[in-house]
PDB file of C-alpha atoms in Angstrom:
ATOM      1  CA  UNK A   1      94.180  63.785  41.251  1.00 37.00           C
ATOM      2  CA  UNK A   2      94.601  61.184  38.858  1.00 40.00           C
ATOM      3  CA  UNK A   3      94.897  61.710  35.025  1.00 41.00           C
ATOM      4  CA  UNK A   4      92.477  60.210  32.653  1.00 44.00           C
ATOM      5  CA  UNK A   5      94.188  57.852  29.946  1.00 47.00           C
ATOM      6  CA  UNK A   6      92.461  58.262  26.623  1.00 50.00           C
ATOM      7  CA  UNK A   7      92.333  55.172  24.415  1.00 50.00           C
ATOM      8  CA  UNK A   8      93.307  55.374  20.892  1.00 45.00           C
ATOM      9  CA  UNK A   9      89.636  55.282  19.856  1.00 48.00           C
ATOM     10  CA  UNK A  10      89.251  58.651  21.532  1.00 50.00           C
ATOM     11  CA  UNK A  11      87.591  57.330  24.425  1.00 51.00           C
ATOM     12  CA  UNK A  12      88.734  57.155  28.130  1.00 50.00           C
ATOM     13  CA  UNK A  13      90.695  54.099  28.871  1.00 50.00           C
ATOM     14  CA  UNK A  14      88.174  51.444  30.109  1.00 50.00           C
ATOM     15  CA  UNK A  15      90.660  49.972  32.629  1.00 47.00           C
ATOM     16  CA  UNK A  16      90.227  52.919  35.047  1.00 51.00           C
ATOM     17  CA  UNK A  17      87.406  55.056  35.907  1.00 43.00           C
ATOM     18  CA  UNK A  18      87.721  58.333  33.895  1.00 48.00           C
ATOM     19  CA  UNK A  19      88.622  61.466  35.902  1.00 84.00           C
ATOM     20  CA  UNK A  20      86.647  64.680  35.474  1.00 91.00           C
ATOM     21  CA  UNK A  21      87.476  66.407  32.050  1.00 94.00           C
ATOM     22  CA  UNK A  22      87.651  69.794  34.131  1.00 91.00           C
ATOM     23  CA  UNK A  23      90.552  72.258  32.968  1.00 87.00           C
ATOM     24  CA  UNK A  24      90.006  74.689  35.760  1.00 85.00           C
ATOM     25  CA  UNK A  25      88.545  77.192  33.061  1.00 84.00           C
ATOM     26  CA  UNK A  26      85.065  77.285  34.097  1.00 86.00           C
ATOM     27  CA  UNK A  27      83.234  79.659  31.617  1.00 88.00           C
ATOM     28  CA  UNK A  28      79.973  79.367  29.761  1.00 83.00           C
ATOM     29  CA  UNK A  29      78.606  81.499  26.843  1.00 79.00           C
ATOM     30  CA  UNK A  30      74.879  81.694  26.087  1.00 81.00           C
ATOM     31  CA  UNK A  31      74.606  78.058  25.020  1.00 85.00           C
ATOM     32  CA  UNK A  32      75.425  76.975  28.475  1.00 90.00           C
ATOM     33  CA  UNK A  33      78.501  74.866  27.500  1.00 93.00           C
ATOM     34  CA  UNK A  34      81.736  75.275  29.403  1.00 92.00           C
ATOM     35  CA  UNK A  35      84.510  76.586  27.226  1.00 90.00           C
ATOM     36  CA  UNK A  36      87.331  74.640  29.230  1.00 91.00           C
ATOM     37  CA  UNK A  37      85.795  71.052  29.264  1.00 94.00           C
ATOM     38  CA  UNK A  38      82.981  71.542  26.500  1.00 95.00           C
ATOM     39  CA  UNK A  39      80.464  69.894  28.980  1.00 95.00           C
ATOM     40  CA  UNK A  40      76.964  71.357  29.628  1.00 95.00           C
ATOM     41  CA  UNK A  41      76.247  73.007  33.039  1.00 93.00           C
ATOM     42  CA  UNK A  42      74.088  69.632  33.601  1.00 94.00           C
ATOM     43  CA  UNK A  43      76.808  67.460  32.799  1.00 96.00           C
ATOM     44  CA  UNK A  44      79.217  69.206  35.126  1.00 94.00           C
ATOM     45  CA  UNK A  45      76.745  69.134  38.045  1.00 93.00           C
ATOM     46  CA  UNK A  46      75.887  65.525  37.589  1.00 96.00           C
ATOM     47  CA  UNK A  47      79.441  64.392  36.863  1.00 95.00           C
ATOM     48  CA  UNK A  48      79.907  62.806  40.330  1.00 94.00           C
ATOM     49  CA  UNK A  49      76.581  61.060  40.047  1.00 96.00           C
ATOM     50  CA  UNK A  50      77.079  59.623  36.545  1.00 96.00           C
ATOM     51  CA  UNK A  51      77.519  55.896  36.009  1.00 96.00           C
ATOM     52  CA  UNK A  52      80.533  55.057  33.976  1.00 93.00           C
ATOM     53  CA  UNK A  53      78.584  54.445  30.706  1.00 96.00           C
ATOM     54  CA  UNK A  54      77.308  58.191  31.028  1.00 97.00           C
ATOM     55  CA  UNK A  55      80.622  59.353  31.720  1.00 95.00           C
ATOM     56  CA  UNK A  56      81.897  57.579  28.609  1.00 94.00           C
ATOM     57  CA  UNK A  57      79.000  59.027  26.446  1.00 97.00           C
ATOM     58  CA  UNK A  58      80.224  62.408  27.570  1.00 96.00           C
ATOM     59  CA  UNK A  59      83.904  61.925  27.050  1.00 95.00           C
ATOM     60  CA  UNK A  60      83.168  60.371  23.512  1.00 95.00           C
ATOM     61  CA  UNK A  61      81.015  63.672  22.636  1.00 96.00           C
ATOM     62  CA  UNK A  62      83.454  66.279  24.032  1.00 96.00           C
ATOM     63  CA  UNK A  63      86.517  64.416  22.309  1.00 94.00           C
ATOM     64  CA  UNK A  64      84.570  64.537  19.050  1.00 96.00           C
ATOM     65  CA  UNK A  65      84.064  68.117  19.564  1.00 94.00           C
ATOM     66  CA  UNK A  66      87.692  68.878  19.820  1.00 93.00           C
ATOM     67  CA  UNK A  67      88.208  68.430  23.572  1.00 92.00           C
ATOM     68  CA  UNK A  68      92.043  67.933  24.187  1.00 85.00           C
ATOM     69  CA  UNK A  69      92.924  66.737  27.716  1.00 78.00           C
ATOM     70  CA  UNK A  70      95.186  69.152  29.552  1.00 71.00           C
ATOM     71  CA  UNK A  71      98.526  67.880  30.499  1.00 61.00           C
ATOM     72  CA  UNK A  72      99.192  68.053  34.314  1.00 56.00           C
ATOM     73  CA  UNK A  73     103.145  67.386  35.158  1.00 53.00           C
TER      74      UNK A  73
END
């Protein structure tokens, strides 16, 4: 699995297609937002179908909401 590089503006690097923001902690509360990646259930379900602009919009939102990419060594 490739790691997503994040540009200094807080968005995924446009030089490579963003990988999923999934951190392997799939848990939602009453608001239907995953506590691990901050995506909605609909965003998680549609991720593979989203075009790059849609994915960028999700990345921008979750980064603004405090998402921190998990390190994978």
